[in-house]
PDB file of C-alpha atoms in Angstrom:
ATOM      1  CA  UNK A1256     -15.069  11.383   7.398  1.00  0.00           C
ATOM      2  CA  UNK A1257     -14.936   9.670   3.975  1.00  0.00           C
ATOM      3  CA  UNK A1258     -12.021  10.677   1.715  1.00  0.00           C
ATOM      4  CA  UNK A1259     -13.062  12.854  -1.205  1.00  0.00           C
ATOM      5  CA  UNK A1260     -13.125  11.363  -4.712  1.00  0.00           C
ATOM      6  CA  UNK A1261     -10.059  13.535  -5.549  1.00  0.00           C
ATOM      7  CA  UNK A1262      -8.077  12.071  -2.640  1.00  0.00           C
ATOM      8  CA  UNK A1263      -9.120   8.572  -3.530  1.00  0.00           C
ATOM      9  CA  UNK A1264      -7.982   9.122  -7.056  1.00  0.00           C
ATOM     10  CA  UNK A1265      -4.499  10.318  -5.821  1.00  0.00           C
ATOM     11  CA  UNK A1266      -4.192   7.287  -3.522  1.00  0.00           C
ATOM     12  CA  UNK A1267      -5.248   4.915  -6.354  1.00  0.00           C
ATOM     13  CA  UNK A1268      -2.747   6.524  -8.735  1.00  0.00           C
ATOM     14  CA  UNK A1269       0.109   6.278  -6.232  1.00  0.00           C
ATOM     15  CA  UNK A1270      -0.761   2.660  -5.374  1.00  0.00           C
ATOM     16  CA  UNK A1271      -0.708   1.868  -9.086  1.00  0.00           C
ATOM     17  CA  UNK A1272       2.747   3.363  -9.311  1.00  0.00           C
ATOM     18  CA  UNK A1273       4.191   0.942  -6.801  1.00  0.00           C
ATOM     19  CA  UNK A1274       6.037  -2.118  -8.117  1.00  0.00           C
ATOM     20  CA  UNK A1275       3.664  -5.122  -8.068  1.00  0.00           C
ATOM     21  CA  UNK A1276       5.625  -7.031  -5.495  1.00  0.00           C
ATOM     22  CA  UNK A1277       4.856  -4.217  -2.989  1.00  0.00           C
ATOM     23  CA  UNK A1278       1.393  -3.111  -4.253  1.00  0.00           C
ATOM     24  CA  UNK A1279      -0.033  -6.649  -4.129  1.00  0.00           C
ATOM     25  CA  UNK A1280       0.866  -7.323  -0.567  1.00  0.00           C
ATOM     26  CA  UNK A1281      -0.278  -3.873   0.583  1.00  0.00           C
ATOM     27  CA  UNK A1282      -3.607  -4.231  -1.074  1.00  0.00           C
ATOM     28  CA  UNK A1283      -4.088  -7.832   0.204  1.00  0.00           C
ATOM     29  CA  UNK A1284      -3.139  -7.039   3.823  1.00  0.00           C
ATOM     30  CA  UNK A1285      -4.184  -3.352   4.360  1.00  0.00           C
ATOM     31  CA  UNK A1286      -7.028  -2.796   1.959  1.00  0.00           C
ATOM     32  CA  UNK A1287      -8.571  -6.288   1.686  1.00  0.00           C
ATOM     33  CA  UNK A1288      -7.784  -7.050   5.317  1.00  0.00           C
ATOM     34  CA  UNK A1289      -6.606 -10.561   4.697  1.00  0.00           C
ATOM     35  CA  UNK A1290      -4.578 -12.290   7.386  1.00  0.00           C
ATOM     36  CA  UNK A1291      -0.852 -12.167   6.942  1.00  0.00           C
ATOM     37  CA  UNK A1292      -0.419 -15.931   7.015  1.00  0.00           C
ATOM     38  CA  UNK A1293      -3.057 -16.254   4.221  1.00  0.00           C
ATOM     39  CA  UNK A1294      -1.302 -13.643   2.131  1.00  0.00           C
ATOM     40  CA  UNK A1295       2.100 -15.075   2.645  1.00  0.00           C
ATOM     41  CA  UNK A1296       0.836 -18.503   1.531  1.00  0.00           C
ATOM     42  CA  UNK A1297      -0.982 -17.063  -1.516  1.00  0.00           C
ATOM     43  CA  UNK A1298       2.164 -15.281  -2.722  1.00  0.00           C
ATOM     44  CA  UNK A1299       4.582 -18.134  -1.763  1.00  0.00           C
ATOM     45  CA  UNK A1300       6.380 -15.894   0.667  1.00  0.00           C
ATOM     46  CA  UNK A1301       7.968 -16.588   4.053  1.00  0.00           C
ATOM     47  CA  UNK A1302       6.330 -14.529   6.899  1.00  0.00           C
ATOM     48  CA  UNK A1303       9.454 -12.411   7.330  1.00  0.00           C
ATOM     49  CA  UNK A1304       9.545 -11.626   3.605  1.00  0.00           C
ATOM     50  CA  UNK A1305       5.959 -10.603   3.648  1.00  0.00           C
ATOM     51  CA  UNK A1306       6.554  -8.377   6.687  1.00  0.00           C
ATOM     52  CA  UNK A1307       9.546  -6.694   5.058  1.00  0.00           C
ATOM     53  CA  UNK A1308       7.670  -6.144   1.739  1.00  0.00           C
ATOM     54  CA  UNK A1309       4.658  -4.766   3.607  1.00  0.00           C
ATOM     55  CA  UNK A1310       6.821  -2.353   5.577  1.00  0.00           C
ATOM     56  CA  UNK A1311       8.615  -1.265   2.368  1.00  0.00           C
ATOM     57  CA  UNK A1312       5.329  -0.873   0.589  1.00  0.00           C
ATOM     58  CA  UNK A1313       3.924   1.296   3.263  1.00  0.00           C
ATOM     59  CA  UNK A1314       6.991   3.488   3.272  1.00  0.00           C
ATOM     60  CA  UNK A1315       7.025   3.870  -0.477  1.00  0.00           C
ATOM     61  CA  UNK A1316       3.324   4.726  -0.621  1.00  0.00           C
ATOM     62  CA  UNK A1317       3.726   7.220   2.226  1.00  0.00           C
ATOM     63  CA  UNK A1318       6.727   8.883   0.454  1.00  0.00           C
ATOM     64  CA  UNK A1319       4.735   9.065  -2.837  1.00  0.00           C
ATOM     65  CA  UNK A1320       1.753  10.586  -1.164  1.00  0.00           C
ATOM     66  CA  UNK A1321       3.902  13.053   0.806  1.00  0.00           C
ATOM     67  CA  UNK A1322       5.369  14.293  -2.466  1.00  0.00           C
ATOM     68  CA  UNK A1323       1.834  14.879  -3.694  1.00  0.00           C
ATOM     69  CA  UNK A1324       1.047  16.879  -0.516  1.00  0.00           C
ATOM     70  CA  UNK A1325      -1.069  14.153   1.064  1.00  0.00           C
ATOM     71  CA  UNK A1326      -0.447  13.601   4.879  1.00  0.00           C
ATOM     72  CA  UNK A1327      -1.789  10.920   7.229  1.00  0.00           C
ATOM     73  CA  UNK A1328      -4.086  13.537   8.602  1.00  0.00           C
ATOM     74  CA  UNK A1329      -5.527  14.081   5.185  1.00  0.00           C
ATOM     75  CA  UNK A1330      -6.258  10.331   4.891  1.00  0.00           C
ATOM     76  CA  UNK A1331      -7.959   9.994   8.273  1.00  0.00           C
TER      77      UNK A1331
END
């Protein structure tokens, strides 16, 4: 099922609250679906640096959403 407009607004707000170095790689990889190698090159990052930023971005976003009462089940 498609997330509601309210849920999308919460996710968008929490994404916007992430520091750019985390938000940008998360959007590029997870939302835009760009290949990691392409994203790493575009941001001038080593593959390992991209991986660690992406993992940290996902953790931070999950923490922010959890504080707002949003769970993974709510996003599915």
